[in-house]
CSV table of C-alpha atoms and ligand atoms in Angstrom, one decimal:
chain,number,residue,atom,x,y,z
Z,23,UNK,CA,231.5,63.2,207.2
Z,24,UNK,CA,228.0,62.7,208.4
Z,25,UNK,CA,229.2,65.5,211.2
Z,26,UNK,CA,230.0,67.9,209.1
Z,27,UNK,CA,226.8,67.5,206.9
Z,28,UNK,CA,224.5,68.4,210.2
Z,29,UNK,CA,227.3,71.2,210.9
Z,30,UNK,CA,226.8,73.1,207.8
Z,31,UNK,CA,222.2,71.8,207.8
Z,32,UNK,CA,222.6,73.4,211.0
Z,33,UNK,CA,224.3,76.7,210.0
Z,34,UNK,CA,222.2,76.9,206.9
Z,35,UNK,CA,219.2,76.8,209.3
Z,36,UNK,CA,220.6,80.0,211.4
Z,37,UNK,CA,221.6,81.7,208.2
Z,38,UNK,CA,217.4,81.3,207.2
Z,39,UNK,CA,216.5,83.0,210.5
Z,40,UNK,CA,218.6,85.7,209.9
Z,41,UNK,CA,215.2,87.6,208.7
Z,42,UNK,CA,213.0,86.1,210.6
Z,43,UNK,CA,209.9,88.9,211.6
Z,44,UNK,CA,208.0,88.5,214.7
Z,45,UNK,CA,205.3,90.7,213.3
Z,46,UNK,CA,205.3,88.6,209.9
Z,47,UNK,CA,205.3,85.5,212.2
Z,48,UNK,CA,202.6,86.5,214.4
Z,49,UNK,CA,200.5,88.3,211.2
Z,50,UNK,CA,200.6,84.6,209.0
Z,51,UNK,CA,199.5,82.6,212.0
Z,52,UNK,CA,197.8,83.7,215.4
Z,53,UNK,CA,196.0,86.8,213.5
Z,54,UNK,CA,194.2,85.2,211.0
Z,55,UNK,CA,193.3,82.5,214.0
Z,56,UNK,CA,191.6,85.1,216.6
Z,57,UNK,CA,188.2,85.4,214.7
Z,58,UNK,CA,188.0,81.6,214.5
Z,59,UNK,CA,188.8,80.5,218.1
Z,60,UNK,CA,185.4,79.7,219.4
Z,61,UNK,CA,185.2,77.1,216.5
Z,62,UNK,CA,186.4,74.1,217.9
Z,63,UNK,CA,187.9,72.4,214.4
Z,64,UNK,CA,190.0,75.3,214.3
Z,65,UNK,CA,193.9,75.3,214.7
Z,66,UNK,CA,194.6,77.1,217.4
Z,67,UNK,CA,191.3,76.9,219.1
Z,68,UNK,CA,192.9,73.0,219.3
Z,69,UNK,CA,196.1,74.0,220.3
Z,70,UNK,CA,194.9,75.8,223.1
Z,71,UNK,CA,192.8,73.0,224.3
Z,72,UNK,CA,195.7,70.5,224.1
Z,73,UNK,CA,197.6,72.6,226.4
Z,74,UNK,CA,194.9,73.2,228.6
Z,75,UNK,CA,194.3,69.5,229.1
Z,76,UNK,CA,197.8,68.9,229.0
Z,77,UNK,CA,198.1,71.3,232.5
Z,78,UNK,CA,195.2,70.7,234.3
Z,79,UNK,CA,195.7,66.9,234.5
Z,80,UNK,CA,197.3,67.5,238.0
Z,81,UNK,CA,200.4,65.3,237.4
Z,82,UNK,CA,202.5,68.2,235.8
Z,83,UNK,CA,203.2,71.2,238.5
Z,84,UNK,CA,206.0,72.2,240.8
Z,85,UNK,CA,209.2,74.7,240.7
Z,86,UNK,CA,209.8,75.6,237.0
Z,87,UNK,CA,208.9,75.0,233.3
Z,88,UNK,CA,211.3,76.5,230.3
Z,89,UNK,CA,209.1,76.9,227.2
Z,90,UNK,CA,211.9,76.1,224.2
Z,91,UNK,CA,211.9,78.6,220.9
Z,92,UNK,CA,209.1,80.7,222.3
Z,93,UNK,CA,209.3,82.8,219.5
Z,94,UNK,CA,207.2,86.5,219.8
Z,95,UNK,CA,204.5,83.8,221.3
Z,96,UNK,CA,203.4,83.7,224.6
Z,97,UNK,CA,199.8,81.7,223.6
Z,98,UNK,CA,201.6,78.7,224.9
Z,99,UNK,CA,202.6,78.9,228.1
Z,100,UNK,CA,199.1,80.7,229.0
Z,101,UNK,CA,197.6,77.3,230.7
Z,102,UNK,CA,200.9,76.1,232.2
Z,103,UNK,CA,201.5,79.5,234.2
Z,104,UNK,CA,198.9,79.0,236.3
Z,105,UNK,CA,200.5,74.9,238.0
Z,106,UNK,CA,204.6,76.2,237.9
Z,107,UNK,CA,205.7,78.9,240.0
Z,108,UNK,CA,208.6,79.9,237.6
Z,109,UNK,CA,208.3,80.0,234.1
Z,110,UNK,CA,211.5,80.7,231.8
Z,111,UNK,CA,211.0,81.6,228.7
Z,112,UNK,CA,214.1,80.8,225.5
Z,113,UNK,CA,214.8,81.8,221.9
Z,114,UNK,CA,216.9,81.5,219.6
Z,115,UNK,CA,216.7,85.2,218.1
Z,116,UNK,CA,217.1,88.6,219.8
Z,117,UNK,CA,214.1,90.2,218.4
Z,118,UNK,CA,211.8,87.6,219.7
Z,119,UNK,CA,213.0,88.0,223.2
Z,120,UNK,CA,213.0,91.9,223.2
Z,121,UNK,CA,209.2,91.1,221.7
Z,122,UNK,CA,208.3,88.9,224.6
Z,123,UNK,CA,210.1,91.0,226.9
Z,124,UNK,CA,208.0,94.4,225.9
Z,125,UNK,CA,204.9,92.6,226.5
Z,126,UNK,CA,206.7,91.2,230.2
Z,127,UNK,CA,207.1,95.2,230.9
Z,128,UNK,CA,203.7,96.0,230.3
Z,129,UNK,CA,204.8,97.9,226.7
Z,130,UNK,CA,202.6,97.7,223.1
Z,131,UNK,CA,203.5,94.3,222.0
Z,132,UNK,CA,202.9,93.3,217.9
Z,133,UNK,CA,199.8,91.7,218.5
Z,134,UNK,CA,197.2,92.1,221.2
Z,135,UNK,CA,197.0,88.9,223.6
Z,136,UNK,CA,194.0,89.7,225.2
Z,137,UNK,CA,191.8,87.5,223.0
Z,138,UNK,CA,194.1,84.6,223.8
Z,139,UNK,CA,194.1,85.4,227.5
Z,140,UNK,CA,190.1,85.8,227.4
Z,141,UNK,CA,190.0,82.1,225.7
Z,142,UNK,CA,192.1,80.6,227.7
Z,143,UNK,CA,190.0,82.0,231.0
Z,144,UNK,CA,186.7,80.4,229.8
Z,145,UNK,CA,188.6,77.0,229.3
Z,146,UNK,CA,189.9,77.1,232.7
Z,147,UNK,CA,185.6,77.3,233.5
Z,148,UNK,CA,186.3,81.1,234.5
Z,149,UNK,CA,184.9,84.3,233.1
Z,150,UNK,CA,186.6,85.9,230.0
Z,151,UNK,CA,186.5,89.2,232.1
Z,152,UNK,CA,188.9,87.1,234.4
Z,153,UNK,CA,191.7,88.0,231.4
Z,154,UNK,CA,193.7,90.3,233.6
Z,155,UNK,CA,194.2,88.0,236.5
Z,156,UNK,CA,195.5,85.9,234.4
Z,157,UNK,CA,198.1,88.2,232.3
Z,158,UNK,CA,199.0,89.2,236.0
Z,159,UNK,CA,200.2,85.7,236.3
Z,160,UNK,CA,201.6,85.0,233.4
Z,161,UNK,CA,203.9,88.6,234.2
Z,162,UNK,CA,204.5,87.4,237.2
Z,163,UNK,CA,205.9,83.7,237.0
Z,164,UNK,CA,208.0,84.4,233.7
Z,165,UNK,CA,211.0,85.1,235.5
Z,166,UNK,CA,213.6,85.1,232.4
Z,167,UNK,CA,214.0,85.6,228.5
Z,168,UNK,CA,216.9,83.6,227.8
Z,169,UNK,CA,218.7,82.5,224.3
Z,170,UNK,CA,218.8,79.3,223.7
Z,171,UNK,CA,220.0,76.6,220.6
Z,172,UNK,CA,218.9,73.7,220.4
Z,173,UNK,CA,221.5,72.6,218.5
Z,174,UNK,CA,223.8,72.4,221.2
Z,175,UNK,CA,224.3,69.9,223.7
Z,176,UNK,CA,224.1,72.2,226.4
Z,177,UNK,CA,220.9,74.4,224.6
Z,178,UNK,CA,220.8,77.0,227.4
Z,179,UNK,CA,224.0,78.8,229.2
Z,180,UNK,CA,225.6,76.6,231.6
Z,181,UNK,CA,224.5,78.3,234.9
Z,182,UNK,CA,220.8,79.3,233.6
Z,183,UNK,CA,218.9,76.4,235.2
Z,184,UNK,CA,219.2,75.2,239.0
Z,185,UNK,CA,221.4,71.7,237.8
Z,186,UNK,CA,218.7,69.2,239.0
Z,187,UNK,CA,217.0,70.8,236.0
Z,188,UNK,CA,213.5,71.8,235.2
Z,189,UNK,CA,209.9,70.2,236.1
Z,190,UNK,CA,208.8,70.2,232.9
Z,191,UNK,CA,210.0,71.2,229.2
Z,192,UNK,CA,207.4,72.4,226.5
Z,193,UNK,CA,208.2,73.5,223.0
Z,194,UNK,CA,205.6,74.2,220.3
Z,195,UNK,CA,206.4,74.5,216.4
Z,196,UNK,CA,210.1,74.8,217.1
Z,197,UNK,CA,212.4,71.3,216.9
Z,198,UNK,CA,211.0,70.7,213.5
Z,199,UNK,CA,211.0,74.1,212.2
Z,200,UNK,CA,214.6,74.7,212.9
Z,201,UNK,CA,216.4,71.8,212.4
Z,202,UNK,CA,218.0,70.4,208.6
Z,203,UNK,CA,217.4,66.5,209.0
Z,204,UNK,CA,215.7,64.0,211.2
Z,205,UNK,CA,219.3,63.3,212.9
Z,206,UNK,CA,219.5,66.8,213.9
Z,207,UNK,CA,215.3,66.9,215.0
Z,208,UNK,CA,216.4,63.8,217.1
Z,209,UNK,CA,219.7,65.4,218.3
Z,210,UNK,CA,217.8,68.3,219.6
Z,211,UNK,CA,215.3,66.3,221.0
Z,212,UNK,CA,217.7,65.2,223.4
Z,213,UNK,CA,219.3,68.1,223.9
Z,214,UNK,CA,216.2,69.8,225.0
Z,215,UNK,CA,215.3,66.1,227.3
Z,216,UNK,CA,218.8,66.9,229.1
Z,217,UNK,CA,217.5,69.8,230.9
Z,218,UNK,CA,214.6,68.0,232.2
Z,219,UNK,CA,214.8,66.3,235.9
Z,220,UNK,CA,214.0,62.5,236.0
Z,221,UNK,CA,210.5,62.2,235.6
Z,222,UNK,CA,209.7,65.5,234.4
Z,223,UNK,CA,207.1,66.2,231.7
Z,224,UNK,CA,207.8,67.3,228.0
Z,225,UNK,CA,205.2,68.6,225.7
Z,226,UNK,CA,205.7,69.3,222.2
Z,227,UNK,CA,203.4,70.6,219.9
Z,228,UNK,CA,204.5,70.7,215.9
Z,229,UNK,CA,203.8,70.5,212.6
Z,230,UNK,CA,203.2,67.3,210.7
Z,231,UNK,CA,205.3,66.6,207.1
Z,232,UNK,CA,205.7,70.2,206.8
Z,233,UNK,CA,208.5,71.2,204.2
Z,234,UNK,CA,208.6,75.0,204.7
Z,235,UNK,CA,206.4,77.9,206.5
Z,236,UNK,CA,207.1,81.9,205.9
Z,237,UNK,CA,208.9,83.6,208.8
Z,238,UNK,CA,208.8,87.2,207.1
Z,239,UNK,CA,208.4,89.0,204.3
Z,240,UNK,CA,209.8,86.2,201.4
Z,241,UNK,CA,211.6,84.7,204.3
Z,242,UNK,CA,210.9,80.7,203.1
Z,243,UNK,CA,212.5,78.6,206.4
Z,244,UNK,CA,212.4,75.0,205.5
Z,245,UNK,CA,211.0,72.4,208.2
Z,246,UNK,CA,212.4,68.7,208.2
Z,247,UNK,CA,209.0,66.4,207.6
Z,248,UNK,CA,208.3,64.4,210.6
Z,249,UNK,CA,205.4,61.8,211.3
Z,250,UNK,CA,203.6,60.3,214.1
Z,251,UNK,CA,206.2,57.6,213.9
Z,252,UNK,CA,209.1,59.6,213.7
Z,253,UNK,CA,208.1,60.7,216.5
Z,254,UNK,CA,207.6,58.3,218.8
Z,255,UNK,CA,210.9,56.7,217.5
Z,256,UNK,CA,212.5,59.7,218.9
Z,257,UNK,CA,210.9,60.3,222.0
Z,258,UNK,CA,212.0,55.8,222.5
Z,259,UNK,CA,215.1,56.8,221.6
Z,260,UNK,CA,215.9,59.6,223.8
Z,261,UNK,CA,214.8,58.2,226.9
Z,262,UNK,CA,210.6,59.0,226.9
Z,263,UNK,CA,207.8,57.6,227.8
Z,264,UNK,CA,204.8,58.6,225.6
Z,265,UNK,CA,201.7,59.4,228.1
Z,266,UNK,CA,199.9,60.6,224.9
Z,267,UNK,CA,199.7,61.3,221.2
Z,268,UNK,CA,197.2,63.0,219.5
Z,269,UNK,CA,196.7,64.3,215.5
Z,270,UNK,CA,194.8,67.2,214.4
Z,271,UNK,CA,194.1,66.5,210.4
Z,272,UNK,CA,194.4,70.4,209.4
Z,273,UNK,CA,191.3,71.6,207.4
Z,274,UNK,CA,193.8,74.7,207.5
Z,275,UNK,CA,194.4,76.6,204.1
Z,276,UNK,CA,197.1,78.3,205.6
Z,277,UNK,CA,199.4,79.6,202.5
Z,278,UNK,CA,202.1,80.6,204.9
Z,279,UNK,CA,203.3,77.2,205.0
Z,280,UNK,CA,202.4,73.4,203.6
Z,281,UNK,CA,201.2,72.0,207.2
Z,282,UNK,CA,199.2,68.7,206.9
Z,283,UNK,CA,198.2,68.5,211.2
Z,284,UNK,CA,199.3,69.2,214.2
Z,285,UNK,CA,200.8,66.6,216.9
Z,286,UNK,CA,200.8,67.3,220.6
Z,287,UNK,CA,202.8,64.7,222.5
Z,288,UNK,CA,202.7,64.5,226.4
Z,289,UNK,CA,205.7,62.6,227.6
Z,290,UNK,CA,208.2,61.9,230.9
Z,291,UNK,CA,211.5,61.9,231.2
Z,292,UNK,CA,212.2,57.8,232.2
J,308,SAM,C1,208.0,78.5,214.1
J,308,SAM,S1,208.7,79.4,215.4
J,308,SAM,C2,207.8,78.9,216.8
J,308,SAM,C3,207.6,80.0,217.8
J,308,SAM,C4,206.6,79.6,219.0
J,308,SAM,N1,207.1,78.5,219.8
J,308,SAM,C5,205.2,79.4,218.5
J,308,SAM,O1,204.6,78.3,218.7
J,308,SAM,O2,204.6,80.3,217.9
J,308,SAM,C6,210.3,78.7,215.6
J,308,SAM,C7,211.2,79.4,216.6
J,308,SAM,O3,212.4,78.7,216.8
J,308,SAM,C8,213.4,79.7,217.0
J,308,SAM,N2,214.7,79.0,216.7
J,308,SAM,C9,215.5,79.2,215.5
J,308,SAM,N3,216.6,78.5,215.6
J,308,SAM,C10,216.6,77.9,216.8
J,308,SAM,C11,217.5,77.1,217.5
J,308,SAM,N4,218.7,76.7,217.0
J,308,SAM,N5,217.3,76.7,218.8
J,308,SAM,C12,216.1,77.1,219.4
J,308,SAM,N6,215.2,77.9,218.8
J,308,SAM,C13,215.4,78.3,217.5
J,308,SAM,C14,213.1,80.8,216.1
J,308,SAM,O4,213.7,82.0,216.4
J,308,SAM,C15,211.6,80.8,216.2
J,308,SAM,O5,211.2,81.7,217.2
């Protein structure tokens, strides 16, 4: 019974990002963000600064990362591309990857990336003017634009990743966003951990007690609520060991959705 009640959350879920817009997406929440990211209180200037940290530690590099439900985004995996020689890059929808894969291609993508590159330069303690090195990089090392659900126990196709898996998993605004309950948020969870080798890295980045967020024009997608507990129960449960938690309290007035903060967990695979 309880099956079928995840079954038909989960299909629901799909059905919601059935009109899904990348440019919507990308208009409610990296737009608005651009003219504030030299503020240091601001969302995504923190965002970025997570990841950075979170990749220039030195204990997370090697062969590959897979960025989970990259969305039209590519903000993300702008620090990590420069410690993994492969990057792969997964969604859910079509139109995402044919957005991330214009941009791969050197074609006009929905939003320009260069401020986000620029940023990302002068936190690595290089110049901004340094920019195109680094979207050289980032063209070079994404290897693939996959589909992936997390919803499955196998998320990506069966022969996608090498089977002793990848170095390190990352996944920003995604497990919460498209999952019905906490049992299928902690499903996927797992899922997502089973493509990881033992004692690889995960780093998720989400929304805290968020009940909904616009993903185009009128599209409402509801998010399952999930706290800093929540959390850490599920990372316990699926076999993590939490290397670090941190909260952002969101000043953000954000209409597009009812975010309270921002997590960013670094974790390995025990
Ligand atoms: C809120 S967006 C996050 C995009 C990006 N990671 C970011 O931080 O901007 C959620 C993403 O999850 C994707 N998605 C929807 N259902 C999914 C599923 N079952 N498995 C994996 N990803 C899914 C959506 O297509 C969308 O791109």
């Amino acid at each position: 019974m309880e099956g079928k009640a995840s079954e038909s959350g989960i299909a629901a879920m799909a059905d919601h990002y059935k009109n899904f817009d990348p440019a919507t997406y990308l208009n409610n929440f990296l737009v608005p963000e651009v003219s504030r990211l030299d503020k240091e209180d601001s969302h995504l200037s923190w965002i970025l600064s997570r990841l950075h940290r979170a990749f220039s530690e030195g204990d997370m590099k090697g062969d590959l990362l897979v960025d989970i439900g990259s969305g039209p985004s590519l903000h993300q995996v702008m620090s990590a591309c420069e410690v993994f020689n492969k990057v792969v890059l997964t969604d859910f929808l079509e139109v995402n990857r044919n957005e991330l894969k214009l941009w791969l291609q050197n074609g006009s993508s929905k939003i320009d990336w260069t401020p986000f590159l620029k940023k990302i330069c002068e936190l690595e303690g290089r110049s901004p003017s340094e920019w195109t090195e680094k979207a050289a990089r980032l063209r070079q090392v994404v290897t693939d634009v996959l589909p992936v659900d997390v919803h499955r126990p196998q998320p990506l196709a069966l022969d996608a990743l090498h089977p002793s898996g990848a170095n390190c998993i990352l996944s920003t605004f995604c497990l919460e966003c498209v999952s019905p309950d906490l049992d299928a948020f902690n499903k996927a969870l797992g899922h997502i951990g089973g493509l990881l080798r033992p004692g690889g890295h995960l780093v998720i980045i989400g929304c805290l007690e968020e009940s909904y967020y616009y993903g185009g024009p009128g599209v409402k997608i509801p998010v399952v609520p999930v706290d800093d507990a929540q959390l850490c129960k599920s990372l316990k449960e699926n076999g993590f060991t939490l290397i670090r938690l941190e909260i952002f309290q969101d000043p953000d007035t954000n209409k597009a959705s009812d975010e309270k903060g921002i997590f960013a967990v670094k974790a390995r695979k025990s």
